[in-house]
mmCIF file with all atom_site columns, C-alpha atoms in Angstrom:
data_model
loop_
_atom_site.group_PDB
_atom_site.id
_atom_site.type_symbol
_atom_site.label_atom_id
_atom_site.label_alt_id
_atom_site.label_comp_id
_atom_site.label_asym_id
_atom_site.label_entity_id
_atom_site.label_seq_id
_atom_site.pdbx_PDB_ins_code
_atom_site.Cartn_x
_atom_site.Cartn_y
_atom_site.Cartn_z
_atom_site.occupancy
_atom_site.B_iso_or_equiv
_atom_site.pdbx_formal_charge
_atom_site.auth_seq_id
_atom_site.auth_comp_id
_atom_site.auth_asym_id
_atom_site.auth_atom_id
_atom_site.pdbx_PDB_model_num
ATOM 1   C CA . UNK A 1 1   ? -3.215  2.338  -8.784 1.00 0.00 ? 785 UNK A CA 1
ATOM 2   C CA . UNK A 1 2   ? -1.644  1.403  -5.285 1.00 0.00 ? 786 UNK A CA 1
ATOM 3   C CA . UNK A 1 3   ? 0.912   3.852  -3.392 1.00 0.00 ? 787 UNK A CA 1
ATOM 4   C CA . UNK A 1 4   ? 3.894   2.636  -0.581 1.00 0.00 ? 788 UNK A CA 1
ATOM 5   C CA . UNK A 1 5   ? 6.615   4.793  1.246  1.00 0.00 ? 789 UNK A CA 1
ATOM 6   C CA . UNK A 1 6   ? 8.006   5.110  4.462  1.00 0.00 ? 790 UNK A CA 1
ATOM 7   C CA . UNK A 1 7   ? 6.590   7.331  6.996  1.00 0.00 ? 791 UNK A CA 1
ATOM 8   C CA . UNK A 1 8   ? 9.508   9.145  9.207  1.00 0.00 ? 792 UNK A CA 1
ATOM 9   C CA . UNK A 1 9   ? 8.546   10.534 12.431 1.00 0.00 ? 793 UNK A CA 1
ATOM 10  C CA . UNK A 1 10  ? 10.393  13.569 13.079 1.00 0.00 ? 794 UNK A CA 1
ATOM 11  C CA . UNK A 1 11  ? 11.073  14.623 17.246 1.00 0.00 ? 795 UNK A CA 1
ATOM 12  C CA . UNK A 1 12  ? 8.206   16.569 18.346 1.00 0.00 ? 796 UNK A CA 1
ATOM 13  C CA . UNK A 1 13  ? 7.311   17.618 14.810 1.00 0.00 ? 797 UNK A CA 1
ATOM 14  C CA . UNK A 1 14  ? 10.302  20.701 14.637 1.00 0.00 ? 798 UNK A CA 1
ATOM 15  C CA . UNK A 1 15  ? 11.621  19.242 11.872 1.00 0.00 ? 799 UNK A CA 1
ATOM 16  C CA . UNK A 1 16  ? 10.618  19.011 8.119  1.00 0.00 ? 800 UNK A CA 1
ATOM 17  C CA . UNK A 1 17  ? 10.118  15.891 6.934  1.00 0.00 ? 801 UNK A CA 1
ATOM 18  C CA . UNK A 1 18  ? 10.854  13.975 3.510  1.00 0.00 ? 802 UNK A CA 1
ATOM 19  C CA . UNK A 1 19  ? 8.885   10.988 2.628  1.00 0.00 ? 803 UNK A CA 1
ATOM 20  C CA . UNK A 1 20  ? 9.659   9.317  -1.368 1.00 0.00 ? 804 UNK A CA 1
ATOM 21  C CA . UNK A 1 21  ? 6.996   6.934  -2.755 1.00 0.00 ? 805 UNK A CA 1
ATOM 22  C CA . UNK A 1 22  ? 8.166   3.812  -2.974 1.00 0.00 ? 806 UNK A CA 1
ATOM 23  C CA . UNK A 1 23  ? 7.381   3.056  -6.560 1.00 0.00 ? 807 UNK A CA 1
ATOM 24  C CA . UNK A 1 24  ? 7.342   6.195  -8.521 1.00 0.00 ? 808 UNK A CA 1
ATOM 25  C CA . UNK A 1 25  ? 9.951   8.008  -7.038 1.00 0.00 ? 809 UNK A CA 1
ATOM 26  C CA . UNK A 1 26  ? 7.476   11.100 -5.723 1.00 0.00 ? 810 UNK A CA 1
ATOM 27  C CA . UNK A 1 27  ? 8.482   12.995 -3.052 1.00 0.00 ? 811 UNK A CA 1
ATOM 28  C CA . UNK A 1 28  ? 6.434   14.770 -0.525 1.00 0.00 ? 812 UNK A CA 1
ATOM 29  C CA . UNK A 1 29  ? 7.856   17.311 1.817  1.00 0.00 ? 813 UNK A CA 1
ATOM 30  C CA . UNK A 1 30  ? 5.674   17.968 5.429  1.00 0.00 ? 814 UNK A CA 1
ATOM 31  C CA . UNK A 1 31  ? 6.576   21.467 7.024  1.00 0.00 ? 815 UNK A CA 1
ATOM 32  C CA . UNK A 1 32  ? 4.806   21.624 10.909 1.00 0.00 ? 816 UNK A CA 1
ATOM 33  C CA . UNK A 1 33  ? 4.648   24.526 11.643 1.00 0.00 ? 817 UNK A CA 1
ATOM 34  C CA . UNK A 1 34  ? 3.997   26.033 15.107 1.00 0.00 ? 818 UNK A CA 1
ATOM 35  C CA . UNK A 1 35  ? 0.818   27.654 15.952 1.00 0.00 ? 819 UNK A CA 1
ATOM 36  C CA . UNK A 1 36  ? -1.604  27.578 19.621 1.00 0.00 ? 820 UNK A CA 1
ATOM 37  C CA . UNK A 1 37  ? -3.564  25.753 20.378 1.00 0.00 ? 821 UNK A CA 1
ATOM 38  C CA . UNK A 1 38  ? -4.333  24.342 16.639 1.00 0.00 ? 822 UNK A CA 1
ATOM 39  C CA . UNK A 1 39  ? -1.317  22.835 15.063 1.00 0.00 ? 823 UNK A CA 1
ATOM 40  C CA . UNK A 1 40  ? -0.738  23.627 11.589 1.00 0.00 ? 824 UNK A CA 1
ATOM 41  C CA . UNK A 1 41  ? 0.850   21.600 8.238  1.00 0.00 ? 825 UNK A CA 1
ATOM 42  C CA . UNK A 1 42  ? 1.831   22.183 4.832  1.00 0.00 ? 826 UNK A CA 1
ATOM 43  C CA . UNK A 1 43  ? 2.502   19.056 2.561  1.00 0.00 ? 827 UNK A CA 1
ATOM 44  C CA . UNK A 1 44  ? 4.460   20.378 -0.795 1.00 0.00 ? 828 UNK A CA 1
ATOM 45  C CA . UNK A 1 45  ? 4.870   17.882 -3.620 1.00 0.00 ? 829 UNK A CA 1
ATOM 46  C CA . UNK A 1 46  ? 5.775   20.370 -6.937 1.00 0.00 ? 830 UNK A CA 1
ATOM 47  C CA . UNK A 1 47  ? 4.212   23.390 -7.371 1.00 0.00 ? 831 UNK A CA 1
ATOM 48  C CA . UNK A 1 48  ? 1.293   21.959 -5.279 1.00 0.00 ? 832 UNK A CA 1
ATOM 49  C CA . UNK A 1 49  ? 0.723   21.976 -1.564 1.00 0.00 ? 833 UNK A CA 1
ATOM 50  C CA . UNK A 1 50  ? -1.908  21.179 0.159  1.00 0.00 ? 834 UNK A CA 1
ATOM 51  C CA . UNK A 1 51  ? -2.712  22.131 4.518  1.00 0.00 ? 835 UNK A CA 1
ATOM 52  C CA . UNK A 1 52  ? -3.826  20.593 7.808  1.00 0.00 ? 836 UNK A CA 1
ATOM 53  C CA . UNK A 1 53  ? -4.978  21.390 10.668 1.00 0.00 ? 837 UNK A CA 1
ATOM 54  C CA . UNK A 1 54  ? -5.089  19.165 13.673 1.00 0.00 ? 838 UNK A CA 1
ATOM 55  C CA . UNK A 1 55  ? -7.363  20.750 16.397 1.00 0.00 ? 839 UNK A CA 1
ATOM 56  C CA . UNK A 1 56  ? -10.687 19.954 19.111 1.00 0.00 ? 840 UNK A CA 1
ATOM 57  C CA . UNK A 1 57  ? -14.037 18.748 17.910 1.00 0.00 ? 841 UNK A CA 1
ATOM 58  C CA . UNK A 1 58  ? -16.988 19.984 20.703 1.00 0.00 ? 842 UNK A CA 1
ATOM 59  C CA . UNK A 1 59  ? -13.984 20.582 23.030 1.00 0.00 ? 843 UNK A CA 1
ATOM 60  C CA . UNK A 1 60  ? -12.684 16.683 23.440 1.00 0.00 ? 844 UNK A CA 1
ATOM 61  C CA . UNK A 1 61  ? -12.323 15.183 20.085 1.00 0.00 ? 845 UNK A CA 1
ATOM 62  C CA . UNK A 1 62  ? -9.166  15.544 18.745 1.00 0.00 ? 846 UNK A CA 1
ATOM 63  C CA . UNK A 1 63  ? -9.497  16.060 14.654 1.00 0.00 ? 847 UNK A CA 1
ATOM 64  C CA . UNK A 1 64  ? -7.594  15.984 11.604 1.00 0.00 ? 848 UNK A CA 1
ATOM 65  C CA . UNK A 1 65  ? -8.241  17.987 9.330  1.00 0.00 ? 849 UNK A CA 1
ATOM 66  C CA . UNK A 1 66  ? -6.751  18.134 4.757  1.00 0.00 ? 850 UNK A CA 1
ATOM 67  C CA . UNK A 1 67  ? -7.491  20.599 3.043  1.00 0.00 ? 851 UNK A CA 1
ATOM 68  C CA . UNK A 1 68  ? -7.297  21.393 -0.536 1.00 0.00 ? 852 UNK A CA 1
ATOM 69  C CA . UNK A 1 69  ? -4.633  24.237 -1.791 1.00 0.00 ? 853 UNK A CA 1
ATOM 70  C CA . UNK A 1 70  ? -8.059  26.756 -1.947 1.00 0.00 ? 854 UNK A CA 1
ATOM 71  C CA . UNK A 1 71  ? -9.367  25.875 1.376  1.00 0.00 ? 855 UNK A CA 1
ATOM 72  C CA . UNK A 1 72  ? -11.951 22.816 1.136  1.00 0.00 ? 856 UNK A CA 1
ATOM 73  C CA . UNK A 1 73  ? -11.380 19.752 2.658  1.00 0.00 ? 857 UNK A CA 1
ATOM 74  C CA . UNK A 1 74  ? -11.318 16.639 1.394  1.00 0.00 ? 858 UNK A CA 1
ATOM 75  C CA . UNK A 1 75  ? -10.690 14.511 4.184  1.00 0.00 ? 859 UNK A CA 1
ATOM 76  C CA . UNK A 1 76  ? -11.145 14.898 8.336  1.00 0.00 ? 860 UNK A CA 1
ATOM 77  C CA . UNK A 1 77  ? -10.161 12.124 10.680 1.00 0.00 ? 861 UNK A CA 1
ATOM 78  C CA . UNK A 1 78  ? -10.934 12.209 14.255 1.00 0.00 ? 862 UNK A CA 1
ATOM 79  C CA . UNK A 1 79  ? -11.219 9.862  17.636 1.00 0.00 ? 863 UNK A CA 1
ATOM 80  C CA . UNK A 1 80  ? -13.866 8.123  18.332 1.00 0.00 ? 864 UNK A CA 1
ATOM 81  C CA . UNK A 1 81  ? -16.180 8.024  20.921 1.00 0.00 ? 865 UNK A CA 1
ATOM 82  C CA . UNK A 1 82  ? -15.881 5.813  23.838 1.00 0.00 ? 866 UNK A CA 1
ATOM 83  C CA . UNK A 1 83  ? -19.231 3.675  23.236 1.00 0.00 ? 867 UNK A CA 1
ATOM 84  C CA . UNK A 1 84  ? -18.624 3.573  19.612 1.00 0.00 ? 868 UNK A CA 1
ATOM 85  C CA . UNK A 1 85  ? -15.085 1.956  20.335 1.00 0.00 ? 869 UNK A CA 1
ATOM 86  C CA . UNK A 1 86  ? -15.141 -2.364 18.896 1.00 0.00 ? 870 UNK A CA 1
ATOM 87  C CA . UNK A 1 87  ? -11.548 -2.883 21.404 1.00 0.00 ? 871 UNK A CA 1
ATOM 88  C CA . UNK A 1 88  ? -9.484  -2.210 23.632 1.00 0.00 ? 872 UNK A CA 1
ATOM 89  C CA . UNK A 1 89  ? -7.024  0.311  20.958 1.00 0.00 ? 873 UNK A CA 1
ATOM 90  C CA . UNK A 1 90  ? -7.289  3.025  19.963 1.00 0.00 ? 874 UNK A CA 1
ATOM 91  C CA . UNK A 1 91  ? -9.516  3.663  17.147 1.00 0.00 ? 875 UNK A CA 1
ATOM 92  C CA . UNK A 1 92  ? -10.519 6.670  15.237 1.00 0.00 ? 876 UNK A CA 1
ATOM 93  C CA . UNK A 1 93  ? -13.495 7.103  11.916 1.00 0.00 ? 877 UNK A CA 1
ATOM 94  C CA . UNK A 1 94  ? -11.528 9.047  9.002  1.00 0.00 ? 878 UNK A CA 1
ATOM 95  C CA . UNK A 1 95  ? -14.789 10.996 6.886  1.00 0.00 ? 879 UNK A CA 1
ATOM 96  C CA . UNK A 1 96  ? -14.058 10.934 2.524  1.00 0.00 ? 880 UNK A CA 1
ATOM 97  C CA . UNK A 1 97  ? -16.763 12.395 0.211  1.00 0.00 ? 881 UNK A CA 1
ATOM 98  C CA . UNK A 1 98  ? -19.595 11.473 2.851  1.00 0.00 ? 882 UNK A CA 1
ATOM 99  C CA . UNK A 1 99  ? -18.443 7.612  3.690  1.00 0.00 ? 883 UNK A CA 1
ATOM 100 C CA . UNK A 1 100 ? -17.085 6.964  6.572  1.00 0.00 ? 884 UNK A CA 1
ATOM 101 C CA . UNK A 1 101 ? -14.370 4.202  7.146  1.00 0.00 ? 885 UNK A CA 1
ATOM 102 C CA . UNK A 1 102 ? -12.734 3.101  10.351 1.00 0.00 ? 886 UNK A CA 1
ATOM 103 C CA . UNK A 1 103 ? -9.121  2.753  11.594 1.00 0.00 ? 887 UNK A CA 1
ATOM 104 C CA . UNK A 1 104 ? -7.846  0.662  13.546 1.00 0.00 ? 888 UNK A CA 1
ATOM 105 C CA . UNK A 1 105 ? -4.495  -0.341 15.641 1.00 0.00 ? 889 UNK A CA 1
ATOM 106 C CA . UNK A 1 106 ? -2.772  -3.138 17.191 1.00 0.00 ? 890 UNK A CA 1
ATOM 107 C CA . UNK A 1 107 ? -1.256  -3.093 20.590 1.00 0.00 ? 891 UNK A CA 1
ATOM 108 C CA . UNK A 1 108 ? 1.672   -0.490 20.715 1.00 0.00 ? 892 UNK A CA 1
ATOM 109 C CA . UNK A 1 109 ? 1.332   0.419  17.839 1.00 0.00 ? 893 UNK A CA 1
ATOM 110 C CA . UNK A 1 110 ? 2.284   -2.058 15.230 1.00 0.00 ? 894 UNK A CA 1
ATOM 111 C CA . UNK A 1 111 ? -0.464  -2.060 13.124 1.00 0.00 ? 895 UNK A CA 1
ATOM 112 C CA . UNK A 1 112 ? -3.113  0.279  11.749 1.00 0.00 ? 896 UNK A CA 1
ATOM 113 C CA . UNK A 1 113 ? -5.426  -0.489 9.240  1.00 0.00 ? 897 UNK A CA 1
ATOM 114 C CA . UNK A 1 114 ? -7.826  2.149  7.587  1.00 0.00 ? 898 UNK A CA 1
ATOM 115 C CA . UNK A 1 115 ? -11.014 -0.609 6.048  1.00 0.00 ? 899 UNK A CA 1
ATOM 116 C CA . UNK A 1 116 ? -15.024 0.247  4.751  1.00 0.00 ? 900 UNK A CA 1
ATOM 117 C CA . UNK A 1 117 ? -16.312 -3.017 6.159  1.00 0.00 ? 901 UNK A CA 1
ATOM 118 C CA . UNK A 1 118 ? -15.220 -4.456 3.338  1.00 0.00 ? 902 UNK A CA 1
ATOM 119 C CA . UNK A 1 119 ? -11.976 -3.931 2.193  1.00 0.00 ? 903 UNK A CA 1
ATOM 120 C CA . UNK A 1 120 ? -8.601  -2.851 3.376  1.00 0.00 ? 904 UNK A CA 1
ATOM 121 C CA . UNK A 1 121 ? -7.393  0.746  2.013  1.00 0.00 ? 905 UNK A CA 1
ATOM 122 C CA . UNK A 1 122 ? -4.424  1.192  3.928  1.00 0.00 ? 906 UNK A CA 1
ATOM 123 C CA . UNK A 1 123 ? -2.153  -0.674 6.119  1.00 0.00 ? 907 UNK A CA 1
ATOM 124 C CA . UNK A 1 124 ? 1.107   0.372  8.159  1.00 0.00 ? 908 UNK A CA 1
ATOM 125 C CA . UNK A 1 125 ? 3.696   -0.930 9.608  1.00 0.00 ? 909 UNK A CA 1
ATOM 126 C CA . UNK A 1 126 ? 5.921   -0.497 12.355 1.00 0.00 ? 910 UNK A CA 1
ATOM 127 C CA . UNK A 1 127 ? 9.265   -0.591 11.289 1.00 0.00 ? 911 UNK A CA 1
ATOM 128 C CA . UNK A 1 128 ? 11.225  1.460  14.115 1.00 0.00 ? 912 UNK A CA 1
ATOM 129 C CA . UNK A 1 129 ? 14.441  0.852  15.960 1.00 0.00 ? 913 UNK A CA 1
ATOM 130 C CA . UNK A 1 130 ? 14.551  0.843  19.297 1.00 0.00 ? 914 UNK A CA 1
ATOM 131 C CA . UNK A 1 131 ? 16.035  4.136  20.172 1.00 0.00 ? 915 UNK A CA 1
ATOM 132 C CA . UNK A 1 132 ? 13.263  5.398  17.935 1.00 0.00 ? 916 UNK A CA 1
ATOM 133 C CA . UNK A 1 133 ? 10.684  3.588  20.319 1.00 0.00 ? 917 UNK A CA 1
ATOM 134 C CA . UNK A 1 134 ? 12.645  4.758  23.416 1.00 0.00 ? 918 UNK A CA 1
ATOM 135 C CA . UNK A 1 135 ? 11.565  8.621  22.390 1.00 0.00 ? 919 UNK A CA 1
ATOM 136 C CA . UNK A 1 136 ? 8.217   7.722  21.152 1.00 0.00 ? 920 UNK A CA 1
ATOM 137 C CA . UNK A 1 137 ? 8.750   7.952  17.602 1.00 0.00 ? 921 UNK A CA 1
ATOM 138 C CA . UNK A 1 138 ? 7.422   6.112  15.322 1.00 0.00 ? 922 UNK A CA 1
ATOM 139 C CA . UNK A 1 139 ? 8.820   4.784  11.667 1.00 0.00 ? 923 UNK A CA 1
ATOM 140 C CA . UNK A 1 140 ? 6.398   3.226  9.249  1.00 0.00 ? 924 UNK A CA 1
ATOM 141 C CA . UNK A 1 141 ? 5.861   2.004  6.008  1.00 0.00 ? 925 UNK A CA 1
ATOM 142 C CA . UNK A 1 142 ? 3.137   2.031  4.605  1.00 0.00 ? 926 UNK A CA 1
ATOM 143 C CA . UNK A 1 143 ? 0.659   0.122  1.708  1.00 0.00 ? 927 UNK A CA 1
ATOM 144 C CA . UNK A 1 144 ? -1.937  2.134  0.299  1.00 0.00 ? 928 UNK A CA 1
ATOM 145 C CA . UNK A 1 145 ? -4.294  -0.663 -1.624 1.00 0.00 ? 929 UNK A CA 1
ATOM 146 C CA . UNK A 1 146 ? -6.697  1.477  -2.852 1.00 0.00 ? 930 UNK A CA 1
ATOM 147 C CA . UNK A 1 147 ? -6.286  5.049  -3.378 1.00 0.00 ? 931 UNK A CA 1
ATOM 148 C CA . UNK A 1 148 ? -10.144 5.986  -3.769 1.00 0.00 ? 932 UNK A CA 1
ATOM 149 C CA . UNK A 1 149 ? -8.532  9.337  -6.900 1.00 0.00 ? 933 UNK A CA 1
ATOM 150 C CA . UNK A 1 150 ? -7.316  10.965 -4.130 1.00 0.00 ? 934 UNK A CA 1
ATOM 151 C CA . UNK A 1 151 ? -3.534  11.876 -5.089 1.00 0.00 ? 935 UNK A CA 1
ATOM 152 C CA . UNK A 1 152 ? 0.441   10.603 -3.009 1.00 0.00 ? 936 UNK A CA 1
ATOM 153 C CA . UNK A 1 153 ? 0.660   14.071 -1.132 1.00 0.00 ? 937 UNK A CA 1
ATOM 154 C CA . UNK A 1 154 ? -3.411  13.172 0.300  1.00 0.00 ? 938 UNK A CA 1
ATOM 155 C CA . UNK A 1 155 ? -2.377  10.055 1.253  1.00 0.00 ? 939 UNK A CA 1
ATOM 156 C CA . UNK A 1 156 ? 1.173   11.623 3.153  1.00 0.00 ? 940 UNK A CA 1
ATOM 157 C CA . UNK A 1 157 ? -1.535  14.426 5.070  1.00 0.00 ? 941 UNK A CA 1
ATOM 158 C CA . UNK A 1 158 ? -3.813  11.771 6.195  1.00 0.00 ? 942 UNK A CA 1
ATOM 159 C CA . UNK A 1 159 ? -1.275  8.749  7.632  1.00 0.00 ? 943 UNK A CA 1
ATOM 160 C CA . UNK A 1 160 ? 0.032   12.193 9.269  1.00 0.00 ? 944 UNK A CA 1
ATOM 161 C CA . UNK A 1 161 ? -3.094  12.723 11.253 1.00 0.00 ? 945 UNK A CA 1
ATOM 162 C CA . UNK A 1 162 ? -3.571  9.020  11.780 1.00 0.00 ? 946 UNK A CA 1
ATOM 163 C CA . UNK A 1 163 ? -0.611  8.728  13.058 1.00 0.00 ? 947 UNK A CA 1
ATOM 164 C CA . UNK A 1 164 ? -0.827  12.654 15.368 1.00 0.00 ? 948 UNK A CA 1
ATOM 165 C CA . UNK A 1 165 ? -4.104  11.212 16.569 1.00 0.00 ? 949 UNK A CA 1
ATOM 166 C CA . UNK A 1 166 ? -3.786  7.410  16.855 1.00 0.00 ? 950 UNK A CA 1
ATOM 167 C CA . UNK A 1 167 ? -1.017  8.836  19.629 1.00 0.00 ? 951 UNK A CA 1
ATOM 168 C CA . UNK A 1 168 ? -2.707  11.687 21.352 1.00 0.00 ? 952 UNK A CA 1
#
């Protein structure tokens, strides 16, 4: 199974956002909650609620952690340290089930990909208007090629984390 959705950016995470899966019409409500210094997010699909937090690791590295409804960690996304980067563009690392995945971006964040070294797991292409680009609000058309048995709601949370960290 694959997923396909349009990720719409909101201004400074002030508003709730609805994200709909194109093929199945499943809808996820992304609800940012203001807190400092840790950003908190809730993701709702029907009666399911997953949470995520944006935090710092070792005082310098930004991280985004997706949590199951019972509070256990599912996925951790973090900045790649400078000595591990392979290009001048922003790079992140995603850890899921003790497996590590590389997240790459291209110039001006036009394309974002997740891969495991052999296969591409996710691709996202920027589709923002000129007006939104001026406000640094980026919308993406996202294709999840391999779901790794994660539900759609978790892929929305993962992409929210990537979207947040790629711009910091």
